[in-house]
XYZ file of C-alpha atoms in Angstrom:
462
model
C 0.000 -0.028 0.004
C 1.106 3.546 -1.162
C -0.111 5.959 1.470
C 1.452 3.198 3.918
C 5.302 2.983 3.006
C 5.090 7.222 3.046
C 4.504 7.318 6.488
C 6.940 4.367 7.848
C 9.171 6.975 5.672
C 7.923 10.085 6.695
C 8.105 8.760 10.201
C 11.046 7.634 9.865
C 12.326 10.453 8.599
C 11.582 12.763 11.790
C 14.784 11.425 13.424
C 15.739 14.373 10.784
C 13.902 17.167 11.891
C 14.733 16.004 16.375
C 17.109 18.902 17.303
C 15.289 21.917 15.176
C 12.046 21.150 17.056
C 15.335 20.745 20.077
C 16.530 23.871 19.531
C 11.771 25.097 18.796
C 11.715 24.250 22.420
C 14.565 26.659 23.787
C 12.263 29.365 21.451
C 9.328 28.622 23.172
C 10.850 28.241 26.559
C 13.329 31.500 26.809
C 11.268 33.643 23.690
C 8.434 33.533 24.169
C 8.082 32.343 27.656
C 5.226 29.384 27.023
C 5.170 26.131 28.632
C 2.948 24.586 26.074
C 6.256 23.536 23.668
C 6.391 23.302 20.144
C 7.790 19.589 21.337
C 5.300 18.490 23.470
C 3.114 19.239 21.193
C 4.131 17.894 18.343
C 5.820 14.555 19.721
C 2.565 14.290 21.257
C 1.344 14.838 17.753
C 3.381 12.087 16.752
C 3.051 9.115 19.167
C -0.896 9.685 18.581
C -0.104 8.456 14.936
C 1.744 6.166 16.357
C -0.829 4.416 18.318
C -3.307 4.754 15.630
C -1.520 2.826 13.099
C -0.497 -0.240 15.199
C -4.987 0.175 16.397
C -4.832 0.438 12.008
C -2.053 -3.311 10.999
C -3.676 -4.396 14.078
C -6.550 -5.996 11.618
C -4.175 -7.877 9.866
C -0.910 -8.326 12.710
C -1.063 -10.878 14.843
C 2.358 -9.285 15.894
C 0.520 -5.968 16.371
C -2.307 -7.087 18.356
C 0.079 -8.643 20.589
C 1.461 -4.755 20.801
C -1.424 -3.178 21.686
C -1.992 -6.013 24.038
C 1.032 -5.120 25.342
C 0.698 -1.037 25.519
C -2.931 -1.574 26.851
C -1.211 -3.028 29.873
C 0.953 -0.382 30.989
C -2.133 2.461 30.119
C -3.839 -0.368 32.543
C -1.195 -0.087 35.394
C -0.858 4.137 35.233
C -5.034 4.447 34.884
C -4.328 2.664 38.206
C -1.628 4.745 40.080
C -3.545 7.365 39.419
C -6.843 5.992 40.698
C -4.763 5.048 43.845
C -2.951 8.100 44.344
C -5.170 10.677 43.786
C -6.589 9.116 46.935
C -3.556 8.072 49.224
C -1.151 10.827 47.644
C -1.156 14.653 49.388
C -0.574 16.584 47.685
C -1.679 15.155 44.299
C -0.622 17.914 41.467
C -3.308 16.072 38.783
C -1.101 18.129 36.134
C 2.210 17.120 36.868
C 1.329 13.363 37.313
C -0.190 12.861 34.188
C 3.495 14.799 32.204
C 5.134 11.952 33.674
C 3.380 9.113 32.037
C 3.234 11.355 29.582
C 6.820 11.475 29.197
C 7.155 7.586 29.895
C 4.834 5.576 27.877
C 6.927 7.700 24.896
C 9.195 4.677 24.566
C 7.986 1.942 25.149
C 4.797 3.248 22.050
C 7.718 4.451 20.220
C 10.230 1.008 20.537
C 6.528 -0.665 18.837
C 6.206 1.708 16.502
C 9.471 1.448 15.078
C 9.615 -1.926 15.497
C 6.827 -2.595 12.741
C 8.163 0.421 10.627
C 11.294 -1.492 9.563
C 9.963 -4.902 9.697
C 7.887 -3.142 6.726
C 10.672 -1.474 5.013
C 12.447 -5.083 5.450
C 9.486 -7.022 3.562
C 9.407 -3.665 0.980
C 13.033 -4.048 0.276
C 13.633 -0.714 1.500
C 17.444 -0.474 3.484
C 16.154 0.989 6.299
C 19.842 0.403 7.777
C 21.659 2.660 5.677
C 18.205 5.507 6.273
C 17.971 5.774 9.844
C 22.021 5.991 10.044
C 21.383 9.141 6.493
C 18.225 10.731 9.199
C 21.279 9.788 12.614
C 24.393 11.350 10.455
C 22.066 14.460 8.774
C 20.862 15.581 12.792
C 24.620 14.527 14.017
C 25.330 17.907 11.499
C 22.650 20.055 12.688
C 23.378 19.991 15.945
C 27.323 20.275 15.353
C 26.591 23.606 14.229
C 23.980 24.667 16.296
C 26.973 24.402 18.633
C 29.532 25.529 16.946
C 28.260 28.307 15.254
C 26.339 29.682 19.084
C 30.127 29.081 20.346
C 31.126 30.970 17.254
C 28.894 33.882 18.093
C 28.425 33.829 22.339
C 25.356 33.524 22.157
C 25.135 29.341 23.403
C 22.857 28.894 27.222
C 25.352 28.506 29.971
C 25.356 24.323 31.014
C 26.319 25.512 34.144
C 24.865 28.311 37.105
C 28.184 28.256 38.793
C 31.750 27.024 39.515
C 31.985 24.436 36.196
C 32.270 25.160 32.708
C 29.635 24.118 30.185
C 27.792 25.104 26.656
C 24.580 23.356 25.545
C 24.349 25.983 22.433
C 20.554 26.870 21.551
C 19.509 23.656 23.204
C 17.603 24.127 26.094
C 18.033 20.705 28.927
C 22.056 20.064 29.060
C 20.758 16.491 30.054
C 19.285 15.376 27.377
C 21.396 17.226 24.703
C 24.481 14.749 26.616
C 21.989 11.824 25.916
C 21.889 12.135 22.546
C 24.470 13.359 21.214
C 26.148 9.849 23.129
C 23.733 8.050 21.078
C 24.273 9.052 18.170
C 28.118 9.730 17.969
C 28.193 5.649 17.513
C 26.211 5.865 14.341
C 28.653 8.699 12.781
C 31.410 5.770 13.426
C 29.344 3.334 11.935
C 29.302 5.628 9.112
C 33.549 6.746 8.354
C 34.178 2.705 9.389
C 31.692 2.980 6.204
C 32.557 4.466 4.071
C 36.613 4.578 4.804
C 38.837 2.258 3.047
C 41.744 4.307 2.995
C 43.301 6.938 5.193
C 43.285 9.435 2.898
C 39.773 9.013 3.180
C 39.479 10.293 6.650
C 37.161 12.826 6.045
C 34.649 10.407 6.443
C 35.265 10.887 9.940
C 34.420 15.108 10.625
C 31.386 14.604 11.408
C 31.940 12.270 13.855
C 35.311 15.082 14.857
C 32.628 17.709 14.944
C 29.632 16.240 16.818
C 32.711 15.113 20.049
C 34.011 19.032 19.696
C 30.433 19.589 20.212
C 30.230 17.156 23.403
C 33.315 18.420 24.344
C 31.837 21.685 25.063
C 28.461 20.678 27.141
C 31.090 19.906 29.988
C 29.654 16.210 31.610
C 31.203 13.333 31.855
C 28.831 11.802 30.195
C 30.081 13.546 26.700
C 33.230 12.901 27.797
C 32.908 9.146 29.121
C 30.546 9.024 25.720
C 33.300 8.937 22.887
C 36.066 7.015 24.828
C 33.672 4.327 25.082
C 33.010 4.825 20.586
C 36.293 5.310 20.135
C 37.527 2.053 22.331
C 34.462 0.197 20.648
C 36.014 1.264 17.027
C 40.242 0.651 17.918
C 38.876 -2.695 19.448
C 36.027 -3.791 17.035
C 38.605 -3.551 14.225
C 41.571 -4.981 15.323
C 39.757 -8.367 16.238
C 37.494 -8.288 12.821
C 41.079 -7.012 10.953
C 42.446 -10.110 13.242
C 39.258 -12.561 12.411
C 37.286 -11.810 9.458
C 39.386 -9.222 7.974
C 42.915 -8.573 6.777
C 42.138 -5.441 4.712
C 43.776 -2.672 4.080
C 40.055 -0.584 5.266
C 39.774 -2.301 8.680
C 43.620 -1.072 9.459
C 42.906 2.255 7.753
C 39.664 2.583 11.027
C 42.129 0.879 13.552
C 45.380 4.014 12.938
C 42.278 6.921 12.445
C 40.835 5.023 15.257
C 43.952 5.518 17.105
C 45.034 8.734 16.466
C 41.782 10.112 17.343
C 42.495 8.569 21.095
C 45.810 9.878 21.211
C 44.129 13.474 19.872
C 41.278 13.116 23.514
C 44.223 12.214 25.360
C 46.805 15.236 24.804
C 43.531 17.605 25.104
C 41.646 16.720 27.180
C 43.359 18.191 30.261
C 42.570 22.068 28.542
C 38.577 20.077 28.505
C 36.200 22.168 30.460
C 35.018 18.847 32.127
C 38.448 18.003 33.461
C 37.893 21.488 34.937
C 34.454 20.249 36.205
C 36.258 17.089 37.989
C 38.264 19.016 40.148
C 36.594 21.715 40.272
C 33.336 19.472 41.918
C 36.044 17.928 44.203
C 36.635 21.596 45.482
C 33.302 21.448 46.634
C 33.785 18.292 48.116
C 36.702 19.830 50.040
C 39.094 17.103 48.186
C 42.894 19.056 47.586
C 44.942 16.655 46.053
C 47.648 19.524 45.486
C 48.500 20.015 49.238
C 51.205 17.738 50.707
C 49.927 15.202 53.514
C 51.309 16.381 56.967
C 53.243 14.416 58.645
C 52.527 12.550 62.290
C 54.221 13.196 65.061
C 55.038 11.772 68.157
C 52.990 13.831 71.502
C 55.426 12.249 72.873
C 59.346 13.171 71.298
C 58.227 15.372 68.898
C 59.428 13.390 66.870
C 58.232 12.873 62.536
C 56.798 9.192 62.797
C 58.053 6.967 59.437
C 55.827 6.626 57.188
C 54.486 3.356 58.487
C 53.672 4.019 61.917
C 51.218 6.520 59.897
C 47.521 6.282 59.432
C 47.289 5.066 55.835
C 43.703 6.933 56.065
C 41.616 7.132 52.218
C 41.612 10.863 51.401
C 38.150 10.166 49.645
C 35.721 7.963 51.195
C 32.289 6.160 49.397
C 30.468 9.166 50.007
C 32.005 11.386 48.403
C 33.090 9.238 45.234
C 29.229 7.935 45.165
C 28.897 11.877 44.586
C 31.275 12.580 41.968
C 30.382 9.960 39.992
C 26.100 10.620 40.195
C 25.752 14.512 41.536
C 23.394 13.853 44.744
C 21.655 11.831 42.612
C 21.616 8.800 45.433
C 20.517 10.911 48.297
C 16.788 10.781 45.872
C 17.591 7.736 45.786
C 18.009 6.759 49.969
C 15.132 8.944 49.732
C 12.699 8.191 47.844
C 14.061 3.755 48.949
C 12.616 4.830 52.501
C 9.417 6.759 51.029
C 8.298 3.161 49.391
C 10.135 1.138 51.985
C 6.542 3.118 54.305
C 4.575 2.550 51.628
C 1.772 0.453 52.036
C 1.762 -2.689 49.835
C -0.625 -0.399 47.866
C 1.935 2.475 46.101
C 3.789 -0.683 46.597
C 2.356 -3.083 43.521
C 1.488 -0.601 41.344
C 3.328 2.747 42.430
C 4.322 6.246 43.826
C 3.116 8.540 41.004
C 5.226 11.172 40.176
C 8.402 12.657 42.172
C 7.043 9.878 45.260
C 4.675 10.316 47.906
C 6.028 14.578 47.994
C 5.247 17.590 50.972
C 4.130 20.766 48.922
C 6.841 21.775 47.629
C 9.123 25.693 48.402
C 7.253 28.755 45.854
C 8.544 28.602 43.058
C 9.696 25.557 43.233
C 8.315 21.566 42.305
C 8.714 17.582 43.211
C 12.558 16.082 41.582
C 13.138 12.756 40.513
C 15.912 10.747 41.515
C 17.080 11.567 38.102
C 18.293 7.388 37.588
C 15.993 6.495 35.033
C 15.599 2.549 35.988
C 15.021 4.065 39.601
C 12.249 6.343 38.839
C 10.389 4.421 37.066
C 10.846 1.008 39.226
C 9.846 4.275 42.590
C 6.808 5.641 40.394
C 5.227 3.145 38.483
C 6.055 -0.048 41.106
C 6.462 -3.927 41.097
C 3.824 -4.243 38.306
C 4.003 -1.458 36.613
C 7.424 -1.131 36.844
C 7.908 -4.601 35.064
C 4.857 -4.313 33.412
C 6.351 -1.422 31.347
C 10.122 -3.245 31.298
C 8.660 -6.650 29.520
C 8.656 -6.732 26.021
C 11.682 -4.852 25.892
C 13.727 -7.054 28.859
C 12.433 -10.159 26.472
C 14.335 -8.304 23.129
C 16.771 -7.420 24.942
C 18.220 -10.748 26.974
C 16.650 -12.833 23.071
C 19.402 -10.186 21.154
C 22.391 -11.387 23.945
C 21.899 -14.910 24.020
C 21.502 -14.992 19.548
C 24.453 -12.544 20.043
C 26.823 -14.944 21.437
C 25.115 -18.515 20.176
C 26.072 -16.687 16.381
C 29.261 -14.383 17.535
C 30.663 -15.111 14.171
C 28.199 -13.543 11.771
C 27.176 -10.929 14.678
C 29.953 -9.266 15.753
C 30.029 -6.438 12.303
C 29.835 -2.828 12.874
C 26.918 -2.184 12.629
C 25.577 -4.129 14.927
C 28.935 -3.024 16.900
C 28.303 0.573 16.790
C 24.080 0.147 17.805
C 24.691 -1.803 19.543
C 27.146 0.800 21.561
C 24.358 3.069 21.217
C 22.458 1.468 22.238
C 24.309 0.206 25.340
C 25.622 4.030 26.121
C 21.488 4.920 26.042
C 20.783 2.226 28.995
C 23.775 3.272 31.002
C 23.038 7.420 30.381
C 19.265 6.528 31.687
C 20.878 4.237 34.760
C 23.242 6.452 35.790
C 21.816 10.202 34.995
C 18.640 10.173 33.759
C 16.775 12.336 31.238
C 16.708 9.014 28.398
C 13.509 7.056 28.738
C 11.992 9.211 30.479
C 12.889 12.314 27.475
C 10.959 11.981 24.722
C 13.623 13.773 23.200
C 15.712 11.517 24.001
C 13.820 8.052 24.417
C 12.319 8.052 20.288
C 16.792 7.682 19.244
C 17.511 4.874 21.718
C 13.883 3.255 20.658
C 15.007 3.515 16.961
C 18.631 1.752 17.749
C 16.864 -1.192 19.399
C 14.148 -2.039 17.266
C 16.463 -1.674 13.806
C 18.982 -3.886 16.360
C 15.481 -6.521 16.736
C 14.805 -6.844 13.163
C 17.856 -6.605 11.461
C 18.777 -9.516 13.108
C 15.590 -11.585 12.283
C 15.125 -11.695 16.264
C 11.290 -9.178 15.271
C 9.812 -11.260 12.856
C 5.955 -11.624 11.783
C-alpha cells in the first residue's frame, strides 16, 4: 500500500528533525515563555499517529495486536496508579503526574512503532539500516552546527550556573542533549567505518569529530565518557575484525584513525571543560590533591613518625566518590527508598507516581525525581507497573544477547557493534544520569536503535 509506505518513511525521517524541534522548544521556553512548547505538541502528535497506525495494522498483523495488548496493559497500570494516588497522596498534582506519564510511555510506544516500521521496510526491501544511519548522521550535523555557531557567536546557553564550565548551544536541557549526542556518536562512527577504505579517506570521520568536539563543550562526564567508549569500541572492533574476519586496508585504516583520535583526546583532555569541572567538583567536596599530607609526630618526643607508623586513612570517602559519580543523585535515591519502605502495599505494587510521596514544595519549586531512570520508573510505577512496562523491551534484549553470543561469527559486524554501543550508552546513561527513558527527546533514538537491531537480526518478526 503506497500510503502506508509513505507514512513509515516519513516516520523514520522524523529522526532528522529532532534537533530542530529541540531548538524550537528552547525558543518557546526562553523567548516566548510558554510551557506548551513546540516539542511537546509535535511529539504528542507523532506518538498519537504511531498508536493509530498500530491500531490500523492490528486488523491484519498478529504482532501489532500483541503490541496493542502490551500498550493497553501499560495504560491499565498507569490508570490504577492515578486512581490510587489521588486518594493516597496529599498534595497530589494531577497535571505534573499526567505530564510525567506522558513522557515515560513515549519509549514503549515508539519502540513498538519502530519495530513495525522496520519490519514493513524490510519486507518491502527498503534499505532501512542505511536510511537510519543517514538520518542519524544528518541529525548529528545539525547538532554540531548549532553548537559551533552558537559558541562562535557567543549566544550559547550555559550548562552550569556557577563554578563549572559548560555550554549547551541553543538546546535548553543539557542532560538531554548530552545523552542524545552520546547515542548518536557511535552511528557517526559507523558511517565513517563503512565509508573509509584508506587512511586518505579520513574525511568521512569529520562528522564524528564535529560531534565529539561539540560534546566537549558540554563539560559533562556523560559527553566525555561517550567519546572514550565509542573510540575504544571502534578501535577494538576493527582490531578483532582484522585478525578474525577481514584482514584488509579498510580495517587497518579505521583502526589507525580511531587510534589517532584516542591519542588526540588524551592530549587535549587537560584543556577540556570536563577536566576543569572534575576539579571544581572535587573542590566542592573539599578534596584537594595538591596539598601534601601533613607529617604525623610522636606526641611524646615531637619527632616525625616513620611512614609505616602513620595512619593510612583514605583521602576520599565512599560518600564523596558516590557524589562525584552521581552528582547528589544518591541522596535522592536514599530518600526515595525510605518513602517506598514506608509506603502501603498498594503503592509498592502500583507505584507512588511522579516524584514519590512528595511534600508541598517551596514557592517556585516543583517535586523532583532521582534522575536515574530505572529507579524513577520503579518507584513511580511500583513492582507490577515497572515489570509490565519493562517486560517487552527486556524480553527482546535478552533474546538479542543470546542470539548475538550464539552466532558471534556472523553477528560481530560493525553495524551490530556500533548500534549496540549506541544502545548500551543509552541504557547506561539512563541508569546513572537519567533523562533518557523519561525524556521523549532522547528515548526516540533509543527506540529506533533497539528496534533496528531486533528486526535486522530477526529477533522481531511476524
